[in-house]
XYZ file of C-alpha atoms in Angstrom:
625
model
C -0.055 0.301 -0.193
C 1.633 3.472 -1.142
C 1.188 6.482 0.345
C -1.460 9.025 -0.890
C -1.898 12.699 -0.140
C -4.878 13.738 1.173
C -8.076 14.516 -1.143
C -7.899 18.117 -1.645
C -10.780 19.436 -0.107
C -12.316 21.160 -3.005
C -15.341 22.323 -1.371
C -13.119 24.940 1.402
C -13.729 28.548 0.667
C -11.503 30.477 -1.205
C -9.371 33.146 0.870
C -11.107 36.559 0.970
C -8.847 39.381 -0.620
C -8.270 40.738 3.201
C -6.218 37.461 3.998
C -4.657 37.256 0.637
C -2.936 40.304 0.957
C -2.246 39.981 4.229
C -0.326 36.379 3.140
C 1.366 38.702 0.655
C 2.926 41.068 3.171
C 4.343 38.338 5.256
C 5.905 36.835 2.001
C 7.416 39.914 1.217
C 8.407 40.977 4.794
C 10.029 37.571 4.855
C 11.601 38.308 1.500
C 12.914 41.630 2.499
C 14.511 40.437 5.873
C 16.047 37.302 4.223
C 17.416 39.965 1.366
C 18.839 42.595 4.060
C 20.712 39.641 5.714
C 22.387 38.669 2.794
C 23.329 42.174 1.616
C 24.366 42.609 5.491
C 26.850 39.802 4.476
C 28.160 40.865 1.822
C 28.887 44.398 3.268
C 30.695 43.017 6.213
C 32.292 40.766 3.482
C 33.211 44.448 1.389
C 34.566 46.027 4.791
C 36.569 43.511 6.047
C 38.239 42.977 2.449
C 38.306 46.861 1.997
C 40.055 46.893 5.678
C 42.619 44.307 4.568
C 43.583 46.224 1.722
C 43.907 49.557 3.532
C 46.164 47.963 6.199
C 48.346 45.908 3.069
C 48.104 49.263 1.681
C 49.750 50.976 4.829
C 52.429 47.986 5.831
C 53.307 47.897 2.064
C 53.955 52.041 2.093
C 55.913 51.516 5.679
C 58.068 49.140 4.285
C 58.458 50.743 1.182
C 59.487 53.572 3.230
C 61.387 52.466 6.388
C 64.503 53.880 5.103
C 63.086 57.511 4.388
C 62.368 60.700 6.472
C 59.271 62.720 6.920
C 59.310 66.409 7.784
C 56.670 67.221 10.471
C 55.169 70.657 10.853
C 57.360 72.331 13.058
C 56.416 74.530 16.631
C 56.069 77.701 16.542
C 55.675 80.519 18.918
C 52.290 81.894 19.540
C 53.193 85.354 17.807
C 54.146 83.485 14.616
C 51.101 81.379 14.249
C 48.921 84.762 15.060
C 50.529 86.515 11.490
C 50.194 83.158 9.289
C 48.393 80.087 10.971
C 50.113 77.629 8.565
C 53.672 78.691 9.864
C 54.833 75.570 11.229
C 54.033 73.835 7.856
C 55.154 76.494 5.942
C 58.773 76.152 7.638
C 58.513 71.893 7.136
C 57.878 72.262 3.317
C 60.505 74.245 3.515
C 63.339 72.071 5.099
C 61.587 69.147 3.039
C 62.827 71.507 -0.402
C 65.908 72.006 1.124
C 66.723 68.010 1.679
C 65.644 67.561 -1.659
C 67.733 70.157 -3.409
C 70.669 68.830 -1.309
C 69.926 65.072 -2.651
C 69.333 66.355 -6.164
C 72.959 68.274 -6.055
C 74.367 65.003 -4.864
C 72.709 63.229 -8.040
C 73.978 65.718 -10.433
C 77.620 66.018 -9.542
C 77.391 61.660 -9.300
C 76.444 61.270 -12.421
C 78.663 63.670 -13.797
C 81.388 61.402 -13.150
C 79.507 58.280 -13.730
C 80.345 55.219 -16.106
C 77.044 54.074 -16.302
C 76.091 54.277 -20.088
C 72.317 53.899 -19.564
C 72.661 57.115 -17.231
C 71.276 55.401 -13.416
C 72.965 56.882 -10.491
C 72.549 53.855 -7.700
C 71.965 56.337 -4.681
C 68.626 55.518 -2.217
C 66.520 59.017 -2.045
C 66.055 59.826 1.779
C 63.417 62.227 1.914
C 59.871 61.201 2.226
C 57.272 62.852 0.654
C 54.360 63.540 3.105
C 51.201 63.108 1.090
C 52.027 59.858 0.108
C 51.494 58.386 3.464
C 49.513 61.437 5.506
C 46.058 59.731 4.699
C 43.937 62.651 7.075
C 44.537 63.389 10.506
C 41.077 64.054 10.578
C 39.040 61.088 9.967
C 38.938 58.874 13.382
C 38.068 55.703 13.730
C 35.001 55.120 15.754
C 34.710 55.162 19.558
C 38.466 55.003 19.791
C 39.693 58.782 18.787
C 42.689 57.793 17.128
C 42.850 59.242 13.391
C 44.098 57.025 10.801
C 47.346 59.587 10.274
C 48.044 57.696 14.211
C 47.717 54.322 12.738
C 49.443 54.613 9.836
C 52.693 56.845 12.470
C 52.554 53.781 14.460
C 52.990 51.347 11.844
C 55.656 53.383 9.833
C 57.522 53.792 13.149
C 57.350 49.483 13.661
C 58.814 49.389 10.190
C 61.801 52.056 11.072
C 60.349 55.474 9.057
C 61.505 58.454 11.297
C 60.570 62.256 11.560
C 62.163 65.214 11.418
C 60.306 67.602 14.421
C 61.968 70.734 15.345
C 60.717 74.349 16.872
C 61.404 77.953 16.298
C 61.592 80.618 18.915
C 62.810 83.971 19.857
C 64.605 85.160 22.569
C 66.915 88.344 23.382
C 66.958 89.849 20.205
C 67.741 86.474 18.014
C 65.811 84.058 16.298
C 66.610 80.046 17.260
C 66.282 77.163 15.046
C 66.083 73.267 16.845
C 65.780 70.291 14.500
C 65.664 67.187 16.053
C 66.001 63.529 14.406
C 66.794 60.117 15.616
C 67.719 61.364 19.065
C 70.003 64.383 17.594
C 69.172 67.742 18.459
C 71.282 70.494 15.879
C 70.881 73.720 17.108
C 70.606 77.141 14.512
C 70.835 80.560 15.372
C 70.176 84.030 13.560
C 70.205 88.139 14.860
C 66.998 89.555 14.225
C 68.587 93.151 14.045
C 65.910 95.378 12.707
C 63.538 92.331 11.646
C 59.896 92.247 13.477
C 60.201 89.554 15.846
C 56.321 88.473 15.230
C 56.722 87.913 11.652
C 58.107 84.580 10.284
C 61.366 85.971 8.775
C 61.245 82.885 6.321
C 64.495 84.336 4.845
C 66.680 84.042 8.327
C 64.890 80.425 8.917
C 65.070 79.260 5.469
C 69.314 80.212 6.026
C 69.303 78.279 9.175
C 67.587 75.279 7.405
C 69.952 75.150 4.378
C 72.900 75.117 7.353
C 70.655 71.669 8.815
C 70.044 69.839 5.588
C 73.749 68.132 5.592
C 73.638 67.325 9.307
C 70.119 66.082 8.886
C 71.022 63.773 5.907
C 74.418 62.543 7.460
C 72.051 61.098 10.196
C 69.992 59.874 7.861
C 71.585 58.337 6.016
C 74.853 56.144 6.059
C 75.458 56.928 1.980
C 74.740 60.700 2.258
C 76.796 60.956 5.576
C 79.890 58.864 3.764
C 79.690 61.000 0.645
C 79.652 64.301 2.592
C 82.268 63.298 5.287
C 84.755 62.404 2.295
C 84.086 65.727 0.814
C 84.673 67.492 4.181
C 81.323 69.133 4.451
C 80.277 67.219 7.744
C 82.057 66.646 10.166
C 81.718 63.432 12.022
C 80.758 59.960 11.194
C 77.266 59.103 11.932
C 77.363 55.343 11.062
C 80.749 54.256 11.108
C 80.240 50.444 12.073
C 77.429 50.350 9.071
C 78.408 48.414 6.089
C 80.381 51.201 4.423
C 82.810 51.284 7.502
C 85.842 50.319 5.444
C 85.473 53.492 3.184
C 84.625 55.806 6.577
C 87.686 54.414 7.492
C 89.738 55.572 4.215
C 88.484 58.992 4.702
C 88.856 58.901 8.431
C 92.618 58.158 7.615
C 92.839 61.094 5.047
C 91.612 64.143 7.130
C 93.432 63.138 10.346
C 95.702 65.784 11.659
C 98.137 62.696 12.313
C 98.828 61.936 8.958
C 102.626 61.606 8.335
C 104.377 61.136 5.244
C 104.263 57.143 5.716
C 100.862 56.789 6.449
C 99.994 59.174 3.548
C 101.723 56.440 1.103
C 100.105 53.504 2.902
C 96.878 55.178 2.103
C 97.320 55.765 -1.293
C 98.419 52.166 -1.918
C 95.301 51.313 -0.114
C 93.143 53.419 -2.708
C 95.321 51.906 -5.640
C 94.650 48.426 -4.386
C 92.473 46.143 -6.270
C 90.004 45.459 -2.755
C 88.917 49.330 -3.385
C 88.231 48.861 -6.985
C 86.332 45.808 -6.356
C 84.456 47.312 -3.450
C 83.146 50.311 -5.725
C 82.456 47.864 -8.338
C 78.854 48.484 -9.603
C 78.246 51.581 -7.333
C 78.535 54.686 -9.136
C 78.529 56.720 -5.741
C 81.388 54.758 -4.136
C 83.277 55.285 -7.811
C 83.059 58.849 -7.193
C 84.212 59.011 -3.664
C 86.920 56.483 -4.522
C 87.984 59.095 -7.039
C 87.294 62.143 -5.126
C 89.471 60.920 -2.014
C 92.341 59.447 -4.307
C 92.371 63.429 -5.526
C 92.404 64.391 -1.922
C 95.085 62.377 -0.785
C 97.281 63.118 -3.590
C 96.665 66.779 -3.016
C 98.335 66.108 0.758
C 100.841 64.611 -1.184
C 101.994 68.626 -2.467
C 102.285 69.878 1.161
C 103.848 66.670 2.663
C 105.835 65.065 -0.170
C 106.304 67.402 -3.332
C 108.006 64.514 -5.040
C 105.743 62.202 -4.887
C 104.431 62.482 -8.991
C 107.864 61.367 -9.346
C 109.096 59.106 -7.487
C 105.687 57.336 -6.411
C 107.473 57.534 -2.614
C 106.081 59.852 0.264
C 108.820 60.575 2.459
C 109.355 63.604 4.991
C 111.743 66.276 4.105
C 115.449 65.604 5.554
C 115.637 69.663 5.408
C 113.819 71.364 8.228
C 111.903 74.678 7.814
C 114.236 77.795 8.977
C 112.472 81.020 10.019
C 114.539 84.128 10.489
C 112.942 87.342 12.370
C 113.267 90.458 8.908
C 111.736 93.634 10.022
C 110.094 95.207 7.322
C 109.295 98.524 7.827
C 106.234 100.904 6.709
C 107.041 103.795 3.791
C 107.881 106.891 6.304
C 105.132 109.418 6.682
C 106.704 112.551 5.284
C 106.630 115.513 8.058
C 103.930 118.729 6.640
C 106.570 121.092 5.014
C 107.184 123.933 7.184
C 109.520 127.135 6.755
C 112.516 126.661 5.186
C 115.570 124.982 7.444
C 119.040 124.833 6.967
C 118.246 120.999 8.672
C 117.237 118.109 6.481
C 113.686 116.793 6.321
C 113.137 113.730 8.858
C 110.253 111.139 8.362
C 107.399 111.269 10.865
C 108.200 109.120 13.648
C 104.748 107.745 13.446
C 106.053 105.570 10.875
C 107.669 103.453 13.392
C 105.390 103.019 16.170
C 105.051 99.305 16.605
C 101.440 99.499 16.541
C 100.940 100.309 13.066
C 98.843 97.429 11.545
C 100.992 97.536 8.100
C 103.976 96.063 9.659
C 104.498 92.711 9.475
C 107.678 91.464 11.805
C 107.478 87.093 10.525
C 109.097 86.922 7.547
C 109.634 82.892 6.519
C 112.964 81.952 4.706
C 113.043 79.072 2.714
C 115.192 76.562 3.812
C 118.985 77.259 2.443
C 122.627 76.974 3.357
C 124.348 79.952 4.619
C 127.827 81.224 4.440
C 130.557 80.706 7.359
C 132.035 83.516 8.917
C 136.141 83.301 8.966
C 137.984 83.941 11.937
C 139.067 87.733 12.583
C 142.368 86.674 12.137
C 141.891 85.103 8.472
C 142.906 86.683 5.394
C 140.511 88.955 3.594
C 140.506 86.828 0.730
C 139.312 84.312 3.057
C 136.916 85.911 4.870
C 133.430 84.298 3.197
C 130.001 86.933 3.655
C 127.924 85.901 6.785
C 124.611 84.942 6.143
C 124.192 85.468 2.593
C 121.846 86.583 0.744
C 118.919 84.000 0.685
C 118.330 82.991 -2.970
C 114.428 81.859 -2.329
C 112.046 84.585 -1.605
C 110.822 85.739 1.449
C 107.105 85.284 2.242
C 105.499 88.120 4.015
C 103.283 86.203 6.828
C 100.685 88.556 8.031
C 100.167 89.475 11.893
C 97.197 88.731 14.316
C 96.330 92.528 14.490
C 96.367 92.534 10.714
C 94.160 89.760 10.357
C 92.134 91.410 13.032
C 91.545 94.591 11.216
C 90.648 92.910 7.822
C 88.289 90.913 9.799
C 86.746 94.185 11.086
C 84.402 95.261 8.288
C 83.887 92.166 6.472
C 80.769 90.421 6.058
C 79.626 86.800 7.303
C 81.165 84.263 5.104
C 78.894 81.929 2.697
C 78.787 78.234 3.013
C 81.073 77.380 0.182
C 83.926 80.179 1.789
C 82.863 77.956 4.993
C 83.941 75.058 3.520
C 87.064 76.030 1.694
C 87.875 77.746 4.904
C 87.882 74.593 7.003
C 89.668 72.550 4.573
C 92.445 75.289 4.047
C 92.701 74.886 8.151
C 92.701 71.072 7.799
C 95.894 71.402 5.709
C 97.416 73.989 8.080
C 97.075 71.474 11.222
C 98.433 68.845 9.056
C 101.481 71.145 8.020
C 101.879 72.014 11.462
C 101.915 68.338 12.854
C 104.321 67.615 10.463
C 106.918 70.300 12.021
C 106.277 73.006 8.518
C 104.993 75.575 11.355
C 105.698 78.547 8.611
C 103.845 77.000 6.027
C 101.135 76.023 8.743
C 100.699 79.874 9.643
C 99.979 80.830 6.139
C 97.723 78.251 5.839
C 95.983 79.465 8.654
C 95.818 82.962 7.839
C 94.672 82.252 4.509
C 91.561 80.299 6.510
C 91.104 83.403 8.579
C 91.055 85.145 5.076
C 88.372 83.079 3.677
C 86.075 82.733 6.462
C 86.520 85.387 9.915
C 84.306 83.204 11.847
C 86.688 79.990 11.528
C 87.145 79.764 15.025
C 89.434 76.239 15.021
C 91.845 78.435 12.560
C 92.694 81.454 14.948
C 92.658 78.993 18.218
C 95.255 77.116 16.280
C 96.814 80.186 15.090
C 97.226 80.996 18.393
C 98.769 77.508 19.924
C 101.273 77.654 16.910
C 102.677 81.002 17.975
C 102.874 79.811 21.525
C 104.342 76.278 21.220
C 106.683 76.658 18.703
C 110.237 77.444 18.515
C 111.454 81.001 18.640
C 111.777 83.184 16.325
C 108.050 82.114 15.430
C 107.053 82.407 18.987
C 104.855 85.252 20.078
C 103.408 85.048 23.247
C 101.404 87.976 22.761
C 100.073 87.377 19.327
C 99.144 84.276 20.615
C 96.925 85.604 23.226
C 95.315 88.132 21.110
C 94.289 84.949 18.216
C 93.224 82.680 21.166
C 91.071 85.589 22.797
C 89.540 86.309 19.564
C 89.043 82.259 18.934
C 87.279 82.675 22.693
C 85.071 85.479 21.237
C 83.821 83.163 18.648
C 83.114 80.128 20.950
C 83.699 80.096 24.719
C 82.465 76.216 25.099
C 85.782 74.729 24.181
C 87.652 73.452 26.537
C 90.921 73.460 25.088
C 90.767 76.967 23.623
C 90.440 78.350 27.064
C 93.358 76.401 28.496
C 95.845 77.389 25.830
C 94.615 80.858 26.261
C 95.665 80.235 29.679
C 99.161 79.145 28.610
C 99.797 82.078 26.218
C 99.233 84.136 29.760
C 101.785 82.057 31.507
C 104.249 82.741 28.922
C 103.613 86.342 29.467
C 103.193 86.116 33.236
C 106.392 87.271 35.671
C 108.451 84.650 36.407
C 107.771 84.790 39.537
C 104.169 84.076 39.295
C 103.931 81.517 35.864
C 102.492 78.495 37.837
C 100.239 80.842 39.404
C 98.537 81.201 36.106
C 96.437 77.717 36.533
C 94.420 79.890 38.453
C 93.567 82.168 35.937
C 90.387 82.786 34.303
C 90.682 80.620 31.285
C 91.961 77.732 32.990
C 89.223 77.349 35.456
C 86.712 77.581 32.724
C 88.630 75.009 30.795
C 88.427 72.878 33.079
C 84.709 73.745 34.526
C 83.799 72.733 30.680
C 85.269 69.040 30.867
C 85.906 68.112 34.535
C 86.593 65.124 33.023
C 89.468 66.388 30.852
C 91.285 68.027 34.127
C 94.297 65.775 34.205
C 95.176 66.147 30.194
C 94.686 70.487 30.767
C 96.451 70.449 33.578
C 99.284 68.231 31.575
C 99.866 71.110 28.864
C 99.867 73.738 31.397
C 102.782 72.251 32.996
C 104.301 71.110 30.011
C 104.371 74.849 28.566
C 105.275 76.182 31.787
C 108.184 73.945 32.095
C 109.283 75.016 28.320
C 109.278 78.311 29.341
C 111.110 77.735 32.679
C 114.114 76.239 30.561
C 113.709 79.090 27.780
C 114.699 81.341 30.752
C 117.185 79.139 32.008
C 115.840 77.858 35.091
C 116.364 74.733 34.638
C 115.696 73.147 38.511
C 112.406 74.557 38.251
C 112.106 73.086 34.618
C 113.023 69.831 35.715
C 110.285 69.700 38.625
C 107.162 71.174 36.057
C 108.600 68.413 33.611
C 107.507 65.701 36.175
C 104.320 67.413 37.301
C 103.641 67.369 34.135
C 103.316 63.789 34.142
C 102.517 62.965 37.535
C 98.948 61.805 37.045
C 99.263 60.363 33.767
C 101.785 58.444 31.887
C 101.286 56.630 28.327
C 103.429 55.824 25.976
C 103.132 58.733 24.079
C 105.064 61.845 22.451
C 104.418 64.063 25.509
C 106.101 61.395 27.927
C 108.625 61.087 24.937
C 109.359 64.689 25.441
C 109.388 64.811 28.606
C 111.936 62.210 29.506
C 114.196 63.871 26.802
C 114.140 67.338 28.041
C 114.922 65.634 31.773
C 118.324 63.593 30.090
C 118.505 67.468 28.332
C 119.006 68.773 31.505
C 120.806 66.682 33.121
C 123.729 66.344 30.442
C 124.139 69.644 29.420
C 122.545 71.669 32.363
C 123.698 69.563 35.120
C 120.306 68.780 36.625
C 121.118 66.285 39.022
C 119.022 63.277 39.369
C 116.635 64.180 36.079
C 117.834 61.140 34.245
C 117.044 59.353 37.087
C 113.240 60.856 36.917
C 113.192 60.408 32.885
C 113.672 56.542 33.300
C 111.223 56.556 36.504
C 108.750 58.243 33.771
C 109.678 55.575 31.394
C 109.006 52.282 33.438
C 105.610 53.911 34.549
C 104.337 54.614 31.391
C 101.429 52.321 30.487
C 100.783 51.208 26.534
C 97.961 53.749 24.942
C 94.645 51.795 25.267
C 92.949 49.935 22.313
C 96.125 48.366 21.242
C 97.361 51.864 19.566
C 100.624 52.280 18.742
C 102.190 56.409 19.326
C 104.255 57.877 16.715
C 106.840 58.630 19.308
C 106.970 54.872 19.990
C 110.246 54.619 18.478
C 112.214 57.089 20.573
C 110.951 55.628 23.656
C 111.927 52.272 22.626
C 115.493 53.976 21.994
C 115.710 55.842 25.442
C 118.637 53.882 27.474
C 118.340 53.463 31.586
C 120.514 51.701 33.497
């Protein structure tokens, strides 16, 4: 038996119109409910997919911009923001423009020397474009108060993207700018003068931002830091332990003020080696830096070993520089004509005043041979003139007072002049450290003429004048040069200490050692208390040198020992002390001086880090019983 549907009751009355309408409405509502559920499901799917795509986009941009820096709006005083509501954003955009211009300059410079036939330069960009990443600061995530911009910043920071922030403020008639990147804060300032302190003064701010761009790019990128460091535009290595560490080492060795002819020759061999060429292979920027570094090294050979292009060997000259004092009198000022006199007219005495700025007292004499005077009893035919007239031209060295007078009304140096002055000052220091004080003095004067605000040129000129042997030594000129340096920057301890040393050379003999209480000495030790031992060593070495020059040999021996009493290392200072002590006993009869020298040598410890002093050979050759 099979199941069959129940028979239809054909006799049931049909639904009324109202019931049919009611059924249709219920059916429509069910259909709309089902459709709404399906649509909501699709909307949730699309929303999830959209959110996923947004997160993917943000993460992708964050990864791509991991090595970029973004410039955020600067903080400005209320007076500036009142005059222009977008002052902070305007300053940020100006800085971004300066950074992009600096990067373009590097790109163009490298491209000129590139061997890439396709014209492509493999140097990474550093400055990011804010509009690519800042999706909006006014769009908030529901019920969180967090903007999309905050989310982008957070995700970007995870992948290493960095921000440049800064502030502008005014104080005591000056406009100050602070810029911060990766924890490094750079300070700049300009004098407002007659400018309105309530205005933005964008020309002053732009000038400071242009000065800041090199330092910011050096912090932001190791390749840019290498480029600027090797060209001398950046003073410090921000990424010494990076993948470019070997290149930083090349440039650091070249720029060291302790370069000698021997170390320079070794560096040139390294730069010309196959290893260096292999390191630069396939990288236009590194090839450019290699060429520039080789060129700079060859320039230094012209200072230390002029025969290098012919001999291919860099050796120190065996003939030391010889200096003599020559006095060059200015043209006499003829006295005004008076009534006729029977006596000849004499020049005005003002022409011979010692403070005349046109006078030059320090003249360089090139190394040369001089004739030897014959004994008085020798016949006239055997006598030779003494000294023979020089066969090389005399080079006139400017006095510190003349340099100061030249700088009195000179405008502030431009960036290129500052860079040239820094390079000249570096060459001067190199010459001074290689026993070329006269050439070094010329270079220091040239550096000052290029930039009167070069504090290190003034300071090192003062150090040269107080530490060289006569006749170049001039303690009063040294004091003036160091006082000028202190006026330019009074926050450098070694400059203050050398000013104190110059004053010790000028002090009466009975109060030389009391000069350590001078304001300059106290300031130096207050600036950096950790350097007190080193600063005291420099002071007492200078005091001992003065005692030696003045013939106070016992005091000289005592001061030499005091100089190294707290710090005895196998360095050139120790070598100088033991040589002077040995000399004091051998030639001036100071008993026990050589024994003191041996005790100092025995106590001297090796330099930290396994370094070897340039005077190690002299220390090893010193014999003690």
